[in-house]
PDB file of C-alpha atoms in Angstrom:
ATOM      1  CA  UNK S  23      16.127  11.735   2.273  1.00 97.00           C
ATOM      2  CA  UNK S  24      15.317  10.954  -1.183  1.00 98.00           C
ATOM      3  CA  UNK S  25      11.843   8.509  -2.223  1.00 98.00           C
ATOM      4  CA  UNK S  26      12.225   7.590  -5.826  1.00 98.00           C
ATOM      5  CA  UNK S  27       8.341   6.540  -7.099  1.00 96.00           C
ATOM      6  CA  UNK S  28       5.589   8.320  -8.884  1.00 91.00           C
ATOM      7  CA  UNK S  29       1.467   8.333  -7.661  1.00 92.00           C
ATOM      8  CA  UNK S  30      -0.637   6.400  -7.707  1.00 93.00           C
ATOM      9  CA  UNK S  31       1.602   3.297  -6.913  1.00 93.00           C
ATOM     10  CA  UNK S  32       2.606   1.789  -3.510  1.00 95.00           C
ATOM     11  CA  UNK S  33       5.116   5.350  -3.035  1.00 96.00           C
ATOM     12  CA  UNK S  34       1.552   6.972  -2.011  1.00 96.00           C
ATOM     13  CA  UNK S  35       2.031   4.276   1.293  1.00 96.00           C
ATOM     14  CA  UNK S  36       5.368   5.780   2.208  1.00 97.00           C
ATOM     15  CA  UNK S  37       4.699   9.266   1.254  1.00 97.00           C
ATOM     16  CA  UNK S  38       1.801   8.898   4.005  1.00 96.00           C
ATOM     17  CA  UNK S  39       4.621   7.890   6.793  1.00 97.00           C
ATOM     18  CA  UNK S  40       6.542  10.192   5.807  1.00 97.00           C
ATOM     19  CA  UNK S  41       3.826  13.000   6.009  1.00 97.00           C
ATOM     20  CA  UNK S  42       2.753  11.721   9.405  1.00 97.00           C
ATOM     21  CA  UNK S  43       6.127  12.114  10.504  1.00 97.00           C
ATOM     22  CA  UNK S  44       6.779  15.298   9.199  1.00 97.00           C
ATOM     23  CA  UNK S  45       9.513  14.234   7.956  1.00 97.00           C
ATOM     24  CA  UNK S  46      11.025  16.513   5.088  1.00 97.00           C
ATOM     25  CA  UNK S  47      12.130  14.149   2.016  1.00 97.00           C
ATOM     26  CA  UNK S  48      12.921  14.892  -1.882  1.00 97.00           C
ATOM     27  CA  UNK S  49      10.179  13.266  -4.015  1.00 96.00           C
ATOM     28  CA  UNK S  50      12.224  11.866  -7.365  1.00 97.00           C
ATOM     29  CA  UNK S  51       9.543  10.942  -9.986  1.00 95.00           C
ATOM     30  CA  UNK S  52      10.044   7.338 -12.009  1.00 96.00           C
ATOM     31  CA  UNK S  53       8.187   7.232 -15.241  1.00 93.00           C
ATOM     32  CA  UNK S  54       7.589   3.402 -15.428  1.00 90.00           C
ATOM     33  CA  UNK S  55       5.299   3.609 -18.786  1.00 87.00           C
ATOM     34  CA  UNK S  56       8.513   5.163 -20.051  1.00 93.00           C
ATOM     35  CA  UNK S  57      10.765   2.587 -18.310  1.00 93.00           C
ATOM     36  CA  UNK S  58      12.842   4.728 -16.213  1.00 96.00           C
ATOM     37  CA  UNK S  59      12.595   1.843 -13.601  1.00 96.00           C
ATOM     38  CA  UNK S  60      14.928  -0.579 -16.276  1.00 96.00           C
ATOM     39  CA  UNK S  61      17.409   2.581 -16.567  1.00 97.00           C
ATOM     40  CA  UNK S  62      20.665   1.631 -14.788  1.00 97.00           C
ATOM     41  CA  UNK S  63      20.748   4.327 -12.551  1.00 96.00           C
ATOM     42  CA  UNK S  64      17.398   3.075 -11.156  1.00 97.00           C
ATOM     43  CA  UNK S  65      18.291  -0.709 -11.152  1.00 98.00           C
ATOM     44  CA  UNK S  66      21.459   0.600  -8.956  1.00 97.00           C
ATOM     45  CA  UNK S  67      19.175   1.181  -6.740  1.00 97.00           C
ATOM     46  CA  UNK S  68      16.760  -1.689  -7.124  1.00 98.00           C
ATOM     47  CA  UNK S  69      17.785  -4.372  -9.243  1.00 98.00           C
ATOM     48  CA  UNK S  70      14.288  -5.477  -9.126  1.00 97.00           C
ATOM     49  CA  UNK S  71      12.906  -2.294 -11.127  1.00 97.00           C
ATOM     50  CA  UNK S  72       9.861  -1.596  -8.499  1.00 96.00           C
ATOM     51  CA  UNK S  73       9.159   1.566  -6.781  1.00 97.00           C
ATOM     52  CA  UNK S  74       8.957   2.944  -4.330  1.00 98.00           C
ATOM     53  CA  UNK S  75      12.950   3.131  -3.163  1.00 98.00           C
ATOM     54  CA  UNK S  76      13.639   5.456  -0.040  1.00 98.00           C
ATOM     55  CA  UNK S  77      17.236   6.526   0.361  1.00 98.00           C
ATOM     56  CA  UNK S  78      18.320   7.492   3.791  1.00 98.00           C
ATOM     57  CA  UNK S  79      22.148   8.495   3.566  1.00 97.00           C
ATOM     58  CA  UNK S  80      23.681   5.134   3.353  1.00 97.00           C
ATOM     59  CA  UNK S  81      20.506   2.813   3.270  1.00 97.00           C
ATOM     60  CA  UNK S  82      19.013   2.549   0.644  1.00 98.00           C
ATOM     61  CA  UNK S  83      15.524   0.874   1.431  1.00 98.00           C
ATOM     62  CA  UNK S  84      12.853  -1.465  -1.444  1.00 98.00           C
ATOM     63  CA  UNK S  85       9.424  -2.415  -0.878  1.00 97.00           C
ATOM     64  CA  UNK S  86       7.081  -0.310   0.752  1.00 97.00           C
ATOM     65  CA  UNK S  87       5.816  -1.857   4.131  1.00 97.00           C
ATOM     66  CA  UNK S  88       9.705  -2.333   4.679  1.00 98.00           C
ATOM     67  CA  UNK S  89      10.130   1.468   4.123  1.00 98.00           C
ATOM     68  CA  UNK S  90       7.005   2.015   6.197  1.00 98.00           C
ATOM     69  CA  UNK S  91       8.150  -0.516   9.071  1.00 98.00           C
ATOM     70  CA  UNK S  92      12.087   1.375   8.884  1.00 98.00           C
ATOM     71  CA  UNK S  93      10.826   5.250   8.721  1.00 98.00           C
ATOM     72  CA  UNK S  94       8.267   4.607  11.695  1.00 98.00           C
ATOM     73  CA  UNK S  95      11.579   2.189  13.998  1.00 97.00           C
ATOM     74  CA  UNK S  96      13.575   5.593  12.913  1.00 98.00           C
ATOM     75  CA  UNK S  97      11.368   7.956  14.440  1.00 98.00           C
ATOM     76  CA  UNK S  98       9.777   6.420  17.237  1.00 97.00           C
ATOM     77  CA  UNK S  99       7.989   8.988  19.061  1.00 97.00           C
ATOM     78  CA  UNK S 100       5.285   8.907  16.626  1.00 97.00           C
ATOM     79  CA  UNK S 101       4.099   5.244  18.552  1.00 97.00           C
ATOM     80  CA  UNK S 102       3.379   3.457  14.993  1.00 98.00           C
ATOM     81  CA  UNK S 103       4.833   0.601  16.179  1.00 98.00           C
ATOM     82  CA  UNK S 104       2.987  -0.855  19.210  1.00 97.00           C
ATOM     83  CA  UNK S 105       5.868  -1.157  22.391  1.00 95.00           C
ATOM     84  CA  UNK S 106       3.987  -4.586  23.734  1.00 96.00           C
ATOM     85  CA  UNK S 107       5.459  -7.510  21.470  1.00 97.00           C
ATOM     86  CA  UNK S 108       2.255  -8.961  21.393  1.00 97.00           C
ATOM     87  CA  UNK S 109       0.827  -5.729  19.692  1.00 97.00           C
ATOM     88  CA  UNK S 110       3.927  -5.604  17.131  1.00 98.00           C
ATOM     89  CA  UNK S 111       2.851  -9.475  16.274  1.00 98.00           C
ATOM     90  CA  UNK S 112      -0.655  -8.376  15.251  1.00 98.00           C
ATOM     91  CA  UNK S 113       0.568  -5.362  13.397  1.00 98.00           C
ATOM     92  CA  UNK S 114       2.648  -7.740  11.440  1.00 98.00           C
ATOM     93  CA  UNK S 115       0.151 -10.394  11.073  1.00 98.00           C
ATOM     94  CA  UNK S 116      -2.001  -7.604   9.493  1.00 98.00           C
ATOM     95  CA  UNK S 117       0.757  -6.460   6.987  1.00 98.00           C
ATOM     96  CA  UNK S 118       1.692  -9.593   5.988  1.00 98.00           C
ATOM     97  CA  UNK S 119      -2.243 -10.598   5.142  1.00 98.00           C
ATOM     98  CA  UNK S 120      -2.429  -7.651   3.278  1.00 98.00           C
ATOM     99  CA  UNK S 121       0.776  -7.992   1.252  1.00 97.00           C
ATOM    100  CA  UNK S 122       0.029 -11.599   0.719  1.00 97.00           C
ATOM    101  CA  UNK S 123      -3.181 -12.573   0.640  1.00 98.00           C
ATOM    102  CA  UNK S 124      -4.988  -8.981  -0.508  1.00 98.00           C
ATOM    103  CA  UNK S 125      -3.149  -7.151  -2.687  1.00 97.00           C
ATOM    104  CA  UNK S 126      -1.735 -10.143  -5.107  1.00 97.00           C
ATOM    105  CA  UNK S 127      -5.378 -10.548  -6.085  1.00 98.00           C
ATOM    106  CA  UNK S 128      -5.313  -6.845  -7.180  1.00 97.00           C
ATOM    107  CA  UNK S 129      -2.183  -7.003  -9.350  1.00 96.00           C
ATOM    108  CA  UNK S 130      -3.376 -10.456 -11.295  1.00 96.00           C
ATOM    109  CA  UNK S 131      -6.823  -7.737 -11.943  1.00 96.00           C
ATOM    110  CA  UNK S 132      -4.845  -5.088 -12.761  1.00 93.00           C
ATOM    111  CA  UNK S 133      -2.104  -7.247 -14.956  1.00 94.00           C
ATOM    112  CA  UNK S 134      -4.645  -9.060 -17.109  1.00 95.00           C
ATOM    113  CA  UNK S 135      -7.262  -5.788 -17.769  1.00 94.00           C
ATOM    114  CA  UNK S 136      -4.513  -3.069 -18.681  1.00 89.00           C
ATOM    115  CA  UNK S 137      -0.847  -4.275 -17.414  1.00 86.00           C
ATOM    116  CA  UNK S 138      -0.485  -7.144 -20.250  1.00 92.00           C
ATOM    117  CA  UNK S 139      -0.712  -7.064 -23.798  1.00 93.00           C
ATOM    118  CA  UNK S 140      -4.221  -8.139 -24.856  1.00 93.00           C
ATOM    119  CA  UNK S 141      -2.635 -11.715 -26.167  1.00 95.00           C
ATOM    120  CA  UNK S 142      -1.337 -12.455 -22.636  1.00 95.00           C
ATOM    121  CA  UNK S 143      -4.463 -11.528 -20.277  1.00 95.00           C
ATOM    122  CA  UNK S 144      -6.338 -14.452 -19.303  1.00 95.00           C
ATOM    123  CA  UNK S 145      -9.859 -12.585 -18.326  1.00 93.00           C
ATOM    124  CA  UNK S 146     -10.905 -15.629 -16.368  1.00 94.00           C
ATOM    125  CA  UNK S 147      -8.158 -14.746 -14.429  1.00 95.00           C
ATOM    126  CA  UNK S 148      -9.786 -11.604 -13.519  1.00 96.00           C
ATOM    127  CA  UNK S 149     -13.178 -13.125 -12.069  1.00 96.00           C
ATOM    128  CA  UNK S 150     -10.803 -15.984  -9.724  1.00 97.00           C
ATOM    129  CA  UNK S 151      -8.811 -12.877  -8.755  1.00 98.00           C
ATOM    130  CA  UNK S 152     -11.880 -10.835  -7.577  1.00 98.00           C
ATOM    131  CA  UNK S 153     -13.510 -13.776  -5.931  1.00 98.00           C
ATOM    132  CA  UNK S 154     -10.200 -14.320  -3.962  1.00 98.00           C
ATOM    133  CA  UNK S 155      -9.822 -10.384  -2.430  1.00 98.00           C
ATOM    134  CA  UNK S 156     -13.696 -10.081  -1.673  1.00 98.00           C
ATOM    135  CA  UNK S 157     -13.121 -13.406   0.497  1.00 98.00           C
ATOM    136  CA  UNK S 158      -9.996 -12.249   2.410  1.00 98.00           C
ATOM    137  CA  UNK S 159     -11.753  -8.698   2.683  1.00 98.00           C
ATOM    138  CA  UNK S 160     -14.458 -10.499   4.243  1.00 98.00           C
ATOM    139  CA  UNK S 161     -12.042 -11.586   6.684  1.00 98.00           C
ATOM    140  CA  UNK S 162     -11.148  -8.116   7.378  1.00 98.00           C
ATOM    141  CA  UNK S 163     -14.279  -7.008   8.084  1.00 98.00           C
ATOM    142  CA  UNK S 164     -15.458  -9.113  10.375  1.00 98.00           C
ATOM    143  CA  UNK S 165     -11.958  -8.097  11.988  1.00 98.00           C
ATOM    144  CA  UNK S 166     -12.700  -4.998  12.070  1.00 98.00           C
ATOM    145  CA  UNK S 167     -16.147  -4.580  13.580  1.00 97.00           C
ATOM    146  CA  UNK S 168     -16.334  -2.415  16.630  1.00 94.00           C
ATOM    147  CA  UNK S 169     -12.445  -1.286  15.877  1.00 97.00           C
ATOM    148  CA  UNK S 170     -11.296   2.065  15.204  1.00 98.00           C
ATOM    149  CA  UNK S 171      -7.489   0.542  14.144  1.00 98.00           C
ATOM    150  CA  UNK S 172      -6.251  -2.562  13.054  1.00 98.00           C
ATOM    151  CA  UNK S 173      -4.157  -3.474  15.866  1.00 97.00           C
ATOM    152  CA  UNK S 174      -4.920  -2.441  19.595  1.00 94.00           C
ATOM    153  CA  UNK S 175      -6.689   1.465  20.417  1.00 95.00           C
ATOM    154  CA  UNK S 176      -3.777   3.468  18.100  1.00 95.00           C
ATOM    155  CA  UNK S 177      -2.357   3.908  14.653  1.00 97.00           C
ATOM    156  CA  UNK S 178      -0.135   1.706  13.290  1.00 98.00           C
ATOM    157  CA  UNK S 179       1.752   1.212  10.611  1.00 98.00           C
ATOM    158  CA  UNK S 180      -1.292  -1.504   9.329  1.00 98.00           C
ATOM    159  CA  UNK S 181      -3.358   1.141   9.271  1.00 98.00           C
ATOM    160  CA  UNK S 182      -1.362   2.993   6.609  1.00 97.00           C
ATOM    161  CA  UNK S 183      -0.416  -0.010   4.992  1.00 97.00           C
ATOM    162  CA  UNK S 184      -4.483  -1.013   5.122  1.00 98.00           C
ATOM    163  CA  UNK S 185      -5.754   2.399   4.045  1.00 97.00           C
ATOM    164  CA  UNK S 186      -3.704   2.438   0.581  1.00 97.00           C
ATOM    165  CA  UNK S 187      -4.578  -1.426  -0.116  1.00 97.00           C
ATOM    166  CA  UNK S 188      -8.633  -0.669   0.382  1.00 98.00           C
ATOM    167  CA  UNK S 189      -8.380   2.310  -1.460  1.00 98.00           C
ATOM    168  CA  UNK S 190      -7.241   0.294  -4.212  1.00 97.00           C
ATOM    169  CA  UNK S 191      -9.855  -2.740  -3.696  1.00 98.00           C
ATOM    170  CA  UNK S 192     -12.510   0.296  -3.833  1.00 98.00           C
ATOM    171  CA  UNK S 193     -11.062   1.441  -6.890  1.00 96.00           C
ATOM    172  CA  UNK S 194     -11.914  -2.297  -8.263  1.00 97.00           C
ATOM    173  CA  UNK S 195     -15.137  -2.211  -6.315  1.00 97.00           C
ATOM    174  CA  UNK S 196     -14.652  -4.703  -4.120  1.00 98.00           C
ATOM    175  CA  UNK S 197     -15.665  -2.642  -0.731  1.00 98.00           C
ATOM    176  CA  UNK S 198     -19.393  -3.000  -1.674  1.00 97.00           C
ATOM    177  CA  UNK S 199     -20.231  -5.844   0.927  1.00 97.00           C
ATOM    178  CA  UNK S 200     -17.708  -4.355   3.217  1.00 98.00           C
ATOM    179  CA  UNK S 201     -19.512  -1.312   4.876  1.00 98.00           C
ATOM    180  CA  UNK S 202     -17.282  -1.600   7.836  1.00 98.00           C
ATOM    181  CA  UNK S 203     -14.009  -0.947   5.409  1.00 98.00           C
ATOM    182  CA  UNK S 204     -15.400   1.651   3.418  1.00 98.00           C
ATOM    183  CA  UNK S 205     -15.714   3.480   7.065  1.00 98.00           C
ATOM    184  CA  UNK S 206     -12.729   2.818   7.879  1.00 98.00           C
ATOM    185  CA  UNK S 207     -11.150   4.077   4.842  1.00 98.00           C
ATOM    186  CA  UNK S 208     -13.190   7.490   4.903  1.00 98.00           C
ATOM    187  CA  UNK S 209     -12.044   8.135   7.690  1.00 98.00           C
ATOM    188  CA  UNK S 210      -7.972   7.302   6.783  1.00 98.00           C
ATOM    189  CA  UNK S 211      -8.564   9.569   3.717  1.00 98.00           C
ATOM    190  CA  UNK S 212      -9.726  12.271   5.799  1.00 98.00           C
ATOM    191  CA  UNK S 213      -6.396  12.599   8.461  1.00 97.00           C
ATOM    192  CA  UNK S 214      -4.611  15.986   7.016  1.00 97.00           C
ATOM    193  CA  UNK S 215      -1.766  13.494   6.087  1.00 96.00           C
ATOM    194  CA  UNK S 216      -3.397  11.456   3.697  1.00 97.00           C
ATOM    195  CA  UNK S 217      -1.804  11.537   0.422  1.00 95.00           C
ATOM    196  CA  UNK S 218      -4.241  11.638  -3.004  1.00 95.00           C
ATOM    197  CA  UNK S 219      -6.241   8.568  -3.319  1.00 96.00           C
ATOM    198  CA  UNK S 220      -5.896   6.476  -6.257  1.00 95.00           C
ATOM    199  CA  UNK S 221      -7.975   8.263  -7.859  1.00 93.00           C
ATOM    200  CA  UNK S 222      -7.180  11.594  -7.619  1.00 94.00           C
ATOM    201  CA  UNK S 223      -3.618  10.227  -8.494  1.00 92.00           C
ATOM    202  CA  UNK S 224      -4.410   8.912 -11.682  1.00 89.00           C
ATOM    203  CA  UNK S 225      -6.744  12.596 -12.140  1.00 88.00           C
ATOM    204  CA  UNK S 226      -3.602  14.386 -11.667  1.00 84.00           C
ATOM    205  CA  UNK S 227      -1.525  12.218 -14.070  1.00 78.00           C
ATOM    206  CA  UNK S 228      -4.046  12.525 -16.784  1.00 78.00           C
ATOM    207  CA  UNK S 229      -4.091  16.447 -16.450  1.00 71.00           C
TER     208      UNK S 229
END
């Protein structure tokens, strides 16, 4: 099992399954600020040029809840994937509303204050964008007040999904009217699994 994708990107979700699982796997670094991702090697692999890509003998699997959702079906015993269907509906509701409606605030921050050239950022951009993740954190927090998980009483793959996309709103801090999250994110981090944060990814590149 091969996971092509460097820290501190989304890879650092999978490399959590994958850790949980204890699952043994080749880690194959991608230098996108020197474009290995538009190599055509890489774009065999993913003609859209993201990381993180997980190959599995034949399958060869793109984006990372996908991964996340396909290592955690593959290994079952684990329970990240709730056995009552209504469960597995919340679990995806959460995914989804964190791939949709949390994290593409993020990336418009993140592409107009360091992604784009300075003529293309739009820094009014930046204040919509952070307006528009601390209102749909808001939601999560009032969902998760008196929970331990995002979805029923036991790890899912939300959680891991959740614990990656917080980390990276508290990296913008955004978690500061969201005591509840902040919680729940300590106490993600501190599972023996967890992979680096963020920040400690970024610390490590920079070394």
């Amino acid at each position: 099992m091969k996971l092509y994708g460097t820290p501190p990107t989304r890879t650092l979700r999978v490399i959590w399954m994958l850790n949980e699982l204890g699952l043994e796997y080749e880690q194959v670094p991608v230098d996108l600020m020197q474009g290995e991702h538009h190599q055509p090697d890489f774009l065999g692999l993913n003609p859209a040029a993201k990381v993180p890509v997980l190959v599995d003998g034949d399958q060869i699997i793109t984006e990372s809840a996908a991964i996340q959702l396909y290592l955690a079906e593959k290994y079952p015993q684990a329970g990240f994937i709730p056995s009552a269907v209504e469960e597995r509906a919340q679990m995806y509701r959460w995914i989804f509303f964190l791939m949709t409606e949390i994290e593409p605030p993020l990336w418009r921050i993140a592409r107009h204050t360091f992604l784009y050239p300075d003529e293309m950022r739009i820094p009014q951009d930046v204040d919509l964008a952070r307006q528009e993740c601390r209102e749909m954190l808001a939601v999560l927090e009032r969902h998760m007040q008196e929970r331990e998980y995002l979805v029923g009483d036991r790890l899912s793959v939300a959680d891991f999904n959740a614990a990656y996309t917080l980390d990276w709103a508290n990296e913008e801090n955004l978690l500061d009217a969201a005591p509840r999250l902040r919680e729940y994110l300590a106490t993600m981090y501190a599972r023996p699994t967890a992979p680096p944060t963020i920040a400690a990814a970024f610390a490590a590149m920079e070394s």
